[in-house]
Short mmCIF file of C-alpha atoms and ligand atoms in Angstrom, two decimals:
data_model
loop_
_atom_site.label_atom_id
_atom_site.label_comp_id
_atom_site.label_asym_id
_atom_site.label_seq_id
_atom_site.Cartn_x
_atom_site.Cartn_y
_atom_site.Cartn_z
CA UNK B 1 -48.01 72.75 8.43
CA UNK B 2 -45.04 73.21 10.70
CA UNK B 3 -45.27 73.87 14.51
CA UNK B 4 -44.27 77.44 13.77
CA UNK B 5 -47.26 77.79 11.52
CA UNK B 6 -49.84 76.08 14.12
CA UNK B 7 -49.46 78.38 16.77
CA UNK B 8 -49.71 81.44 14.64
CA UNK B 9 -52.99 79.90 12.90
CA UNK B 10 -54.23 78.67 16.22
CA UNK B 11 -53.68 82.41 17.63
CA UNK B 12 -55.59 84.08 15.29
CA UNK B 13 -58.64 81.78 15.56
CA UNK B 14 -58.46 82.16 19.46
CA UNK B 15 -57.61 86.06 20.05
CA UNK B 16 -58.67 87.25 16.38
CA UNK B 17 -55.52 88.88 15.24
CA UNK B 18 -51.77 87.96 14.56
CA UNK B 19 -49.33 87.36 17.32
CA UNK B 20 -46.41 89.87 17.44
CA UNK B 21 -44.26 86.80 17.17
CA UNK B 22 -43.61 83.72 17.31
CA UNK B 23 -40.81 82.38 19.57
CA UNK B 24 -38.95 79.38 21.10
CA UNK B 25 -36.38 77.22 23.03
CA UNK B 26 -34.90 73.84 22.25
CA UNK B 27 -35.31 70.73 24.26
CA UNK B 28 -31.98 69.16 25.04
CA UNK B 29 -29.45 65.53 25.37
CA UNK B 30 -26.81 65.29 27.56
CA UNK B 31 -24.34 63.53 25.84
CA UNK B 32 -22.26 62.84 29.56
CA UNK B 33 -22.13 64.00 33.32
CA UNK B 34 -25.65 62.98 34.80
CA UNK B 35 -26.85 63.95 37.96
CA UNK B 36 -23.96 65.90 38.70
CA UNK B 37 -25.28 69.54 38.44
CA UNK B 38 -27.16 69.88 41.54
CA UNK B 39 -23.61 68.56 42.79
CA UNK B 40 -21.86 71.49 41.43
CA UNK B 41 -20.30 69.65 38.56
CA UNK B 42 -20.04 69.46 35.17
CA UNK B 43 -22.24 68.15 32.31
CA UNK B 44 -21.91 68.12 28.90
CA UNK B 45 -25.53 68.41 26.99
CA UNK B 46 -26.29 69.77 22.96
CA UNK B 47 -29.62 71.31 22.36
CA UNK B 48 -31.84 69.61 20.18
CA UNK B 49 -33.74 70.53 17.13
CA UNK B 50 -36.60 69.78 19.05
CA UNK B 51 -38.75 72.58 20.96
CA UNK B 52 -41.24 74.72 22.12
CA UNK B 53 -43.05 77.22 19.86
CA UNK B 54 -44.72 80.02 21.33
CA UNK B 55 -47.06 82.41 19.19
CA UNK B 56 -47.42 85.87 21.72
CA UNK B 57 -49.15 89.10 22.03
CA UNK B 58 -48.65 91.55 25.09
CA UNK B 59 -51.95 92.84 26.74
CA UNK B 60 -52.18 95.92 28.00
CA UNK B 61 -54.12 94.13 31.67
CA UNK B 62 -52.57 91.90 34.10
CA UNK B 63 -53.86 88.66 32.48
CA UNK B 64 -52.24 85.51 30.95
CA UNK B 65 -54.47 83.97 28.50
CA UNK B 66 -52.69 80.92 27.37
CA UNK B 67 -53.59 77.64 24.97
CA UNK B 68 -51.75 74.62 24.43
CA UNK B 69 -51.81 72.81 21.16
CA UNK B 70 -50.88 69.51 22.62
CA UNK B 71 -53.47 69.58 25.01
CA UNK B 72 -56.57 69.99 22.33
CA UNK B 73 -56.17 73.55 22.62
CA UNK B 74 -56.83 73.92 26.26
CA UNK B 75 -57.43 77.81 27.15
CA UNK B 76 -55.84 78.64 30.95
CA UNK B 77 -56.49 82.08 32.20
CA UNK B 78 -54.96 83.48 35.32
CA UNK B 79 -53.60 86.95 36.71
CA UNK B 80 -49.80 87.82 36.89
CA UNK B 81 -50.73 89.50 40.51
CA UNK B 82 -52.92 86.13 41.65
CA UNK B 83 -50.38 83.51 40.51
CA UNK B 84 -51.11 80.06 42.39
CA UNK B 85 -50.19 76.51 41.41
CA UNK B 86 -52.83 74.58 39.56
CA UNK B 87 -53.16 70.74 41.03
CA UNK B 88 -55.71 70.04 38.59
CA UNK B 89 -53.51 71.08 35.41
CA UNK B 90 -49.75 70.87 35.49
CA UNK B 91 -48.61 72.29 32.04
CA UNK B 92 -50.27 75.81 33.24
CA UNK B 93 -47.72 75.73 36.13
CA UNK B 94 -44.58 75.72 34.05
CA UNK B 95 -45.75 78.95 32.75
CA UNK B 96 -47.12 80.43 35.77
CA UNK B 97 -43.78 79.49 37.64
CA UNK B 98 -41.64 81.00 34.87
CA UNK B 99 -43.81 84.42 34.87
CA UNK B 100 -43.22 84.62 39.02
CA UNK B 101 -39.85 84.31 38.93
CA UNK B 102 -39.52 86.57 35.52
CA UNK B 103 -41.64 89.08 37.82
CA UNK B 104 -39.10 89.03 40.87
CA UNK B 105 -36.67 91.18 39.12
CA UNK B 106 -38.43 92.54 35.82
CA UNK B 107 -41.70 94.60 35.12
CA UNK B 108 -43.74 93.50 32.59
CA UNK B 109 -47.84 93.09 31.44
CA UNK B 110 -49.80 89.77 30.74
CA UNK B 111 -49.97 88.58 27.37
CA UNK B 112 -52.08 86.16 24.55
CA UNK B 113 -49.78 82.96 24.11
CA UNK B 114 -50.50 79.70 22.45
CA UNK B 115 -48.41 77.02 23.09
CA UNK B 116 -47.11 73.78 21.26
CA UNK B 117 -43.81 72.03 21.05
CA UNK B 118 -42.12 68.47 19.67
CA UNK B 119 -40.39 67.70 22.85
CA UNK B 120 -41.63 63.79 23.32
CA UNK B 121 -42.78 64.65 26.88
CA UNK B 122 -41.35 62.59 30.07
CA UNK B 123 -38.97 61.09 28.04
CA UNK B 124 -35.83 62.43 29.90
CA UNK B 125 -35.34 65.70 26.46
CA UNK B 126 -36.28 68.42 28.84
CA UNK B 127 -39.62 69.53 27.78
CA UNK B 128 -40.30 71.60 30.48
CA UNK B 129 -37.02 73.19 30.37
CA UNK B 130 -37.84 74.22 26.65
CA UNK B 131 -41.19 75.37 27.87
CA UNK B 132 -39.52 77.37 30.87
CA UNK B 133 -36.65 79.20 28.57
CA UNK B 134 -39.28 79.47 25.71
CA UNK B 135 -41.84 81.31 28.00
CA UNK B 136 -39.13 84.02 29.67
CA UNK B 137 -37.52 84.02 25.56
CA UNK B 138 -41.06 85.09 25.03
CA UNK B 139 -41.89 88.05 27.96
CA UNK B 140 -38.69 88.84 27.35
CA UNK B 141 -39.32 89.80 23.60
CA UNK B 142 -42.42 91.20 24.34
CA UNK B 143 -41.66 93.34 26.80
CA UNK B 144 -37.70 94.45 25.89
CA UNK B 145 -36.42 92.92 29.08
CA UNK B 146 -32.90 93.06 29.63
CA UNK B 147 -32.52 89.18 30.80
CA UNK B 148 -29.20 87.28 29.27
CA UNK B 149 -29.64 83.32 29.19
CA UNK B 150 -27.41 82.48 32.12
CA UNK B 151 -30.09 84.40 34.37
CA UNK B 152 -33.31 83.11 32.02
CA UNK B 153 -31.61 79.70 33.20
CA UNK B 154 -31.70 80.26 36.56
CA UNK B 155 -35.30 81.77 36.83
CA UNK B 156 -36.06 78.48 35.19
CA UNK B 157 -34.65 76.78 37.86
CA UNK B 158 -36.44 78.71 40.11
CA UNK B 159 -39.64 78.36 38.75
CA UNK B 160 -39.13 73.89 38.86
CA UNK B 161 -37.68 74.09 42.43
CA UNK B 162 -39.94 76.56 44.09
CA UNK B 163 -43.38 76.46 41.80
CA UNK B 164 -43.03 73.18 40.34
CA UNK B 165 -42.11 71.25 43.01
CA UNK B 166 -38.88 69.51 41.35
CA UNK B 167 -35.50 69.91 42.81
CA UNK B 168 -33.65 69.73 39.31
CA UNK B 169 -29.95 71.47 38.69
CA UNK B 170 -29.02 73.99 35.97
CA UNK B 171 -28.37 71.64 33.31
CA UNK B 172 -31.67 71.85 31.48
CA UNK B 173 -32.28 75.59 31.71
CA UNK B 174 -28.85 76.43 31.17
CA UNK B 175 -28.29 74.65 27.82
CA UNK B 176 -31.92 75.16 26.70
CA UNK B 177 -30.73 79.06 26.59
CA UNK B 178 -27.13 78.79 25.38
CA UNK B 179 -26.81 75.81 23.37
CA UNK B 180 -24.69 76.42 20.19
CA UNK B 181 -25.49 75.26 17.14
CA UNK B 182 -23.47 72.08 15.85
CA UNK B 183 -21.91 72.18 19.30
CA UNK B 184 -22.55 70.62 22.93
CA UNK B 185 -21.22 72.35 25.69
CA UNK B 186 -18.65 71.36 28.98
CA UNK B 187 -21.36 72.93 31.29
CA UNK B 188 -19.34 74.02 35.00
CA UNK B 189 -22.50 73.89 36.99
CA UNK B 190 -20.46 75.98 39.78
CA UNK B 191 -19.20 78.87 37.89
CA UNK B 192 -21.75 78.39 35.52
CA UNK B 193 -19.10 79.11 33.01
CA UNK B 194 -19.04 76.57 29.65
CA UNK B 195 -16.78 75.90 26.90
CA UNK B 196 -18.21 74.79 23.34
CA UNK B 197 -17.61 71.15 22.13
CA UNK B 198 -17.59 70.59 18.31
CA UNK B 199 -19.65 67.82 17.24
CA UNK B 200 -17.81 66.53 14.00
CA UNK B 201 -19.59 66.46 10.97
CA UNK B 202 -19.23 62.51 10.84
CA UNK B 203 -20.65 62.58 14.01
CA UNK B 204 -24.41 61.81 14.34
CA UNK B 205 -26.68 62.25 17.73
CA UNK B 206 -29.16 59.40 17.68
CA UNK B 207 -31.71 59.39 20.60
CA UNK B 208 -33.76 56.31 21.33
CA UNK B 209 -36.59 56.49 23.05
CA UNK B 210 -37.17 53.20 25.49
CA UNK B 211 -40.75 54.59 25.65
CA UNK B 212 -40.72 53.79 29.34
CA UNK B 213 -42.19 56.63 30.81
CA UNK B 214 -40.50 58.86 33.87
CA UNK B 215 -42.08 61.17 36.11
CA UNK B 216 -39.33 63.40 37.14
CA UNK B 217 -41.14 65.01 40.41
CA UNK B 218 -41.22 61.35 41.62
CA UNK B 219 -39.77 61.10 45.42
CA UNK B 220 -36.58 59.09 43.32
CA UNK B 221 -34.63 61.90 41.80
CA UNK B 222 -34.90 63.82 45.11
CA UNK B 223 -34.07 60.92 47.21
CA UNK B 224 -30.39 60.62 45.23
CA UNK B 225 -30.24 64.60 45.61
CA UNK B 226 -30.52 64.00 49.40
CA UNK B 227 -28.28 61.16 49.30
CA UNK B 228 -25.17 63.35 47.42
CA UNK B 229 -25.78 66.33 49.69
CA UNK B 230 -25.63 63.81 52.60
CA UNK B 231 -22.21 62.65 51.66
CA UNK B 232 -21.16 66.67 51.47
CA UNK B 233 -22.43 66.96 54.79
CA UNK B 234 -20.87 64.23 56.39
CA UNK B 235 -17.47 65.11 54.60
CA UNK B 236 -17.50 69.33 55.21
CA UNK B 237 -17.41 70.15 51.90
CA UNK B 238 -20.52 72.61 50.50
CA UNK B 239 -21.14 69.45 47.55
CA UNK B 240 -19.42 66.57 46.28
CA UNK B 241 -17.79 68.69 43.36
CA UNK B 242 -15.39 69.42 46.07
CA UNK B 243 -14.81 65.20 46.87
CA UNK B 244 -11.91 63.09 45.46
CA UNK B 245 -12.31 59.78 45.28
CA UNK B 246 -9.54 59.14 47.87
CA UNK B 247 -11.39 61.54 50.49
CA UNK B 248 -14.38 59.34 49.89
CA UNK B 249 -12.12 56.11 50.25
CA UNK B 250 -10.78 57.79 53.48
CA UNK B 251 -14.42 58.23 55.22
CA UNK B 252 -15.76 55.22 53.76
CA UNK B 253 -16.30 53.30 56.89
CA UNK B 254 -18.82 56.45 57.99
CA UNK B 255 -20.62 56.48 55.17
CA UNK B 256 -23.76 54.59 54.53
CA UNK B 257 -22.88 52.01 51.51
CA UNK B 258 -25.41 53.25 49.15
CA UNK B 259 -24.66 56.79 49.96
CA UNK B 260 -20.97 55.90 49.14
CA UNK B 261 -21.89 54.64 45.79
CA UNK B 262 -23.78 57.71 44.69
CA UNK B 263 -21.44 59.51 45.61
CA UNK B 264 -18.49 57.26 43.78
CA UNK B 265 -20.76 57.58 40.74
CA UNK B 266 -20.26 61.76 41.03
CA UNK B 267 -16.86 61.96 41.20
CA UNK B 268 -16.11 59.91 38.49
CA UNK B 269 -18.95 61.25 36.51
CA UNK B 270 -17.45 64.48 36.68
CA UNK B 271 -13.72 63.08 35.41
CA UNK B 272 -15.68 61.71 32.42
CA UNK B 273 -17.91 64.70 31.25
CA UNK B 274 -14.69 66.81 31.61
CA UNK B 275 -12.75 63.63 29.70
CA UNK B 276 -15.06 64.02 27.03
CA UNK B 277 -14.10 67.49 25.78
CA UNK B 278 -11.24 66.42 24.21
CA UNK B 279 -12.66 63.32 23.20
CA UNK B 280 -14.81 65.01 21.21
CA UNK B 281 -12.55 68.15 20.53
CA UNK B 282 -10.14 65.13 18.74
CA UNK B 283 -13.03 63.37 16.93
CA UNK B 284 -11.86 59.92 19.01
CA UNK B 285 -14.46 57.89 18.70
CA UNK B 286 -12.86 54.84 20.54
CA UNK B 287 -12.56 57.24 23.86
CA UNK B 288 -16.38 58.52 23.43
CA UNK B 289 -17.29 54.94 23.48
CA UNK B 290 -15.40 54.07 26.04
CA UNK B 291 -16.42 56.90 28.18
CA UNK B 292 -20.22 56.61 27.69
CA UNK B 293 -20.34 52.65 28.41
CA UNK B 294 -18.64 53.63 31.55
CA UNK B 295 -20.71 56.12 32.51
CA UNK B 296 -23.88 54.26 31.83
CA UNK B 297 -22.59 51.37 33.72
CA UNK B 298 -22.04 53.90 36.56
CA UNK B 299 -25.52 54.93 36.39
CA UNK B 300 -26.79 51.71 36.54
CA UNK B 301 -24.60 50.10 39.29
CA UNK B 302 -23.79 52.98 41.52
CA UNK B 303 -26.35 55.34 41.20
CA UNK B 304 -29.13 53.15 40.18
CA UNK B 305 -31.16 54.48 37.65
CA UNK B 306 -31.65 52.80 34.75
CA UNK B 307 -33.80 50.67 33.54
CA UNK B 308 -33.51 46.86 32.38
CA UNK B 309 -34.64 48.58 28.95
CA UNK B 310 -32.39 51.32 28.92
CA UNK B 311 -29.05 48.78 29.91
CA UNK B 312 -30.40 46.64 27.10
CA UNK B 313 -30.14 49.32 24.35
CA UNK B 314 -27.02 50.66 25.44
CA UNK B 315 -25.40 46.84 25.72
CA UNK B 316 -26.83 46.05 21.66
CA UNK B 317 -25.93 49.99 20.32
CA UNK B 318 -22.37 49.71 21.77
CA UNK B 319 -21.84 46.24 20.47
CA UNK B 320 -22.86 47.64 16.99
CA UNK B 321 -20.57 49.89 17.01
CA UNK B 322 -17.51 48.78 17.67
CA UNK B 323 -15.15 51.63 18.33
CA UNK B 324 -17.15 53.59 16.50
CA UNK B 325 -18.88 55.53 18.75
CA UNK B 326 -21.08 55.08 22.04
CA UNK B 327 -24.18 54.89 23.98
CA UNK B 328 -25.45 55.39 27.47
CA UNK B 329 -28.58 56.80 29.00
CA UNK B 330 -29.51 60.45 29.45
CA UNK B 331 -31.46 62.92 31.72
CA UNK B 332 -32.84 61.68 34.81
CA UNK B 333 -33.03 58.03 34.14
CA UNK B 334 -35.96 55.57 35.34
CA UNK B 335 -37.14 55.18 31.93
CA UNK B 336 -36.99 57.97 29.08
CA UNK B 337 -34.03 57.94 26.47
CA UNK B 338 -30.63 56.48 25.02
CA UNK B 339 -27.90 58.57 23.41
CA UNK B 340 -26.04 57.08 21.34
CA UNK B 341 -22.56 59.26 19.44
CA UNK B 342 -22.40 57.21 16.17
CA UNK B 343 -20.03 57.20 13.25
CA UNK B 344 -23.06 58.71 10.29
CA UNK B 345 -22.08 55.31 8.66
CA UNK B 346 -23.38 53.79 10.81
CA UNK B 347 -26.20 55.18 11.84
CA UNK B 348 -28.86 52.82 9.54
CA UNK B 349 -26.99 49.29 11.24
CA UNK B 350 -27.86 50.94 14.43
CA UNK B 351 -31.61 51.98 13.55
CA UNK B 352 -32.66 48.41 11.96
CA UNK B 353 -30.59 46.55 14.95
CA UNK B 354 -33.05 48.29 17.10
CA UNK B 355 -36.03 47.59 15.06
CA UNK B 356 -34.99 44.48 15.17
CA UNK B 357 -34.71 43.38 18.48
CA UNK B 358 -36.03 45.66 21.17
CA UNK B 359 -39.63 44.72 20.90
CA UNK B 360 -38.92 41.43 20.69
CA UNK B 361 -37.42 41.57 23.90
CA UNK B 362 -39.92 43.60 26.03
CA UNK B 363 -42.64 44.19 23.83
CA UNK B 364 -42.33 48.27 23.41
CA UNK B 365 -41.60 49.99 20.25
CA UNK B 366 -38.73 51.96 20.67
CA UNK B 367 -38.69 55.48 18.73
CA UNK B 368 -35.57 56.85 17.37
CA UNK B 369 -34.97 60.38 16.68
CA UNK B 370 -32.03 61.46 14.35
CA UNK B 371 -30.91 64.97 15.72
CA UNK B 372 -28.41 67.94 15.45
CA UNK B 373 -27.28 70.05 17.95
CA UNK B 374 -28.89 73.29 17.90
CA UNK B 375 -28.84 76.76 18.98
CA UNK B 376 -29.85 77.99 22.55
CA UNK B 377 -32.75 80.86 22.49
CA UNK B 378 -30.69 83.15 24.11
CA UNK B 379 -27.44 82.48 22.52
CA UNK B 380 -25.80 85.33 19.96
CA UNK B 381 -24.85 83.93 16.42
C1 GLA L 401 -32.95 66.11 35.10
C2 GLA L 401 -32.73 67.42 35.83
C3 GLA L 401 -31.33 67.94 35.60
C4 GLA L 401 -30.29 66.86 35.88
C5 GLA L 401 -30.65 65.55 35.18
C6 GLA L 401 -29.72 64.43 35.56
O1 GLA L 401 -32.90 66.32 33.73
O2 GLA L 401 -33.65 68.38 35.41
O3 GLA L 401 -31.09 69.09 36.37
O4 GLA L 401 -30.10 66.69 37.25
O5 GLA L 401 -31.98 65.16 35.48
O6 GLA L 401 -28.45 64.68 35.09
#
């Protein structure tokens, strides 16, 4: 039975009638630009054909009654005028963050949901991001609400940064709701403006998963967020989008030397996400290998999160291919997943390789997840 099918069975055990619908939002990769959003710069991210299904009813109360599938059916109930944060259960608060910030701007009833999605959780694909834009897909649908995805995106954000507790950028949200299918996107995380970039048809997305697990709201990823907006600070600019590498040069003697190098990786993470338009635009696979090892190494070096399992797997995928394609980290780092651009040739080499030696070397299994990029859930055909 598919996911699709599991929530709308599950829903009619547990409320005793069919959903209205059934709806959903992809998880994502970003394919380049890491931990540049909440810098105001650019990332370039696909959505994945991986998601979060969500089988609805609207109520005519005030109530949310919500299950999730991946947590053995788990029934949360709570009151959209009584919304608090739930130590004791943390999926509940994805959805009760979303519904908040949905209800600072739109009017809407509670509603029947049940919940499941194929987003390998902590893992660095955005789960919660899908579960965010897949929750406001669904109160919007339900209710008729006149909310377009570049706003959906930012209630998401909302909801991690002031419910949640994370201080994530606009990345996840954004390209969760406006992904386009066969397509990743040059994301400007200032104007929040994006241009679609093809992915070739010889082109395949391969994610590996190091199966090192990352906890996202750890102090780590807003340690380097304090770090960057240090190094804005210190220079007079609002955030390092607005930093060449010769200003930094220029102030380098102020600047604390790990603050410089976070801020070195940002600025020439941003050249390379905006690089790799045309890379990808001209089907140059030398250039999107070159500009992923370089990226990775940045991540590892100067901004300092990777893992000795993630700079393993991008050292033996990039050796495979040879020109033909690339392979660096993605999301948040500290564990999670590889992405690796591969000629579709190649793509079994690169799977056995893999197989072949990763557990070997640390003793995980690594999983590896073939996928296309997909269309956003509030994206027009
Ligand atoms: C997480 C955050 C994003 C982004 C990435 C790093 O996925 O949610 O906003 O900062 O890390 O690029």
């Amino acid at each position: 039975m598919s996911i699709e099918q599991q929530v709308g069975t599950f829903f009619e055990q547990q409320f005793g009638s069919q959903p209205q619908g059934v709806f959903y939002s992809p998880g994502r990769v970003n394919l380049i630009g890491d931990h540049t959003d909440y810098n105001d710069g650019f990332v370039l991210p696909a959505a994945i054909n991986f998601g979060t299904y969500i089988a609805a009813s609207a109520r005519t109360d005030r109530q949310i009654q919500v299950a999730a599938l991946d947590y053995d059916g788990e029934l949360k109930i709570f009151d959209l005028d009584s919304i608090a944060f739930d130590s004791q259960c943390m999926w509940v608060n994805y959805i009760a963050g979303s519904m908040q910030a949905l209800m600072g701007e739109h009017t809407f009833n509670g509603a029947n949901l049940v919940i499941a999605g194929n987003v390998p959780q902590g893992a660095g694909l955005s789960s919660s991001a899908s579960l965010e834009m897949a929750v406001l897909n669904t109160m919007a649908q339900l209710y008729n609400l006149d909310l377009v995805g570049v706003r959906a995106a930012q209630l998401g954000q909302l909801a991690e940064n002031n419910f949640v507790g994370c201080n994530c950028g606009i990345m996840d949200q954004l390209i969760s709701a406006m992904g386009k299918v066969d397509h990743a996107m040059l994301l400007d995380c200032r104007a929040l403006t994006f241009e679609d970039a093809p992915i070739s048809d010889n082109l395949a997305i391969v994610i590996i998963n190091s199966n090192v697990k990352r906890g996202l709201v750890d102090s780590e990823y807003n340690t380097r967020r304090q770090q960057c907006e240090a190094v804005a600070q210190q220079l007079g600019v609002a955030a390092l989008r607005d930093v060449t590498q010769a200003m930094l040069e220029a102030h380098s003697e102020q600047i604390a030397p790990t603050n410089y190098r976070r801020a070195r990786h940002v600025i020439s993470e941003n050249k390379r996400a905006q690089a790799m338009l045309s890379a990808l635009t001209q089907g140059d696979m030398q250039r999107i290998g070159e500009l992923m090892l370089a990226s990775h190494r940045s991540l590892k070096d100067d901004f300092e999160v990777t893992t000795p399992e993630l700079d393993y797997l991008v050292e033996l995928v990039t050796e495979q291919l040879d020109g033909q394609g690339g392979a660096r980290m993605t999301g948040g780092g500290f564990g999670g997943c590889v992405v690796a651009l591969v000629n579709t040739d190649l793509v079994e080499q690169v799977r056995q390789t893999v197989e072949q030696h990763y557990t070997k070397r640390f003793g995980l299994k690594a999983d590896i997840y073939l996928c296309t990029a997909s269309q956003g859930a509030f994206r027009e055909k």
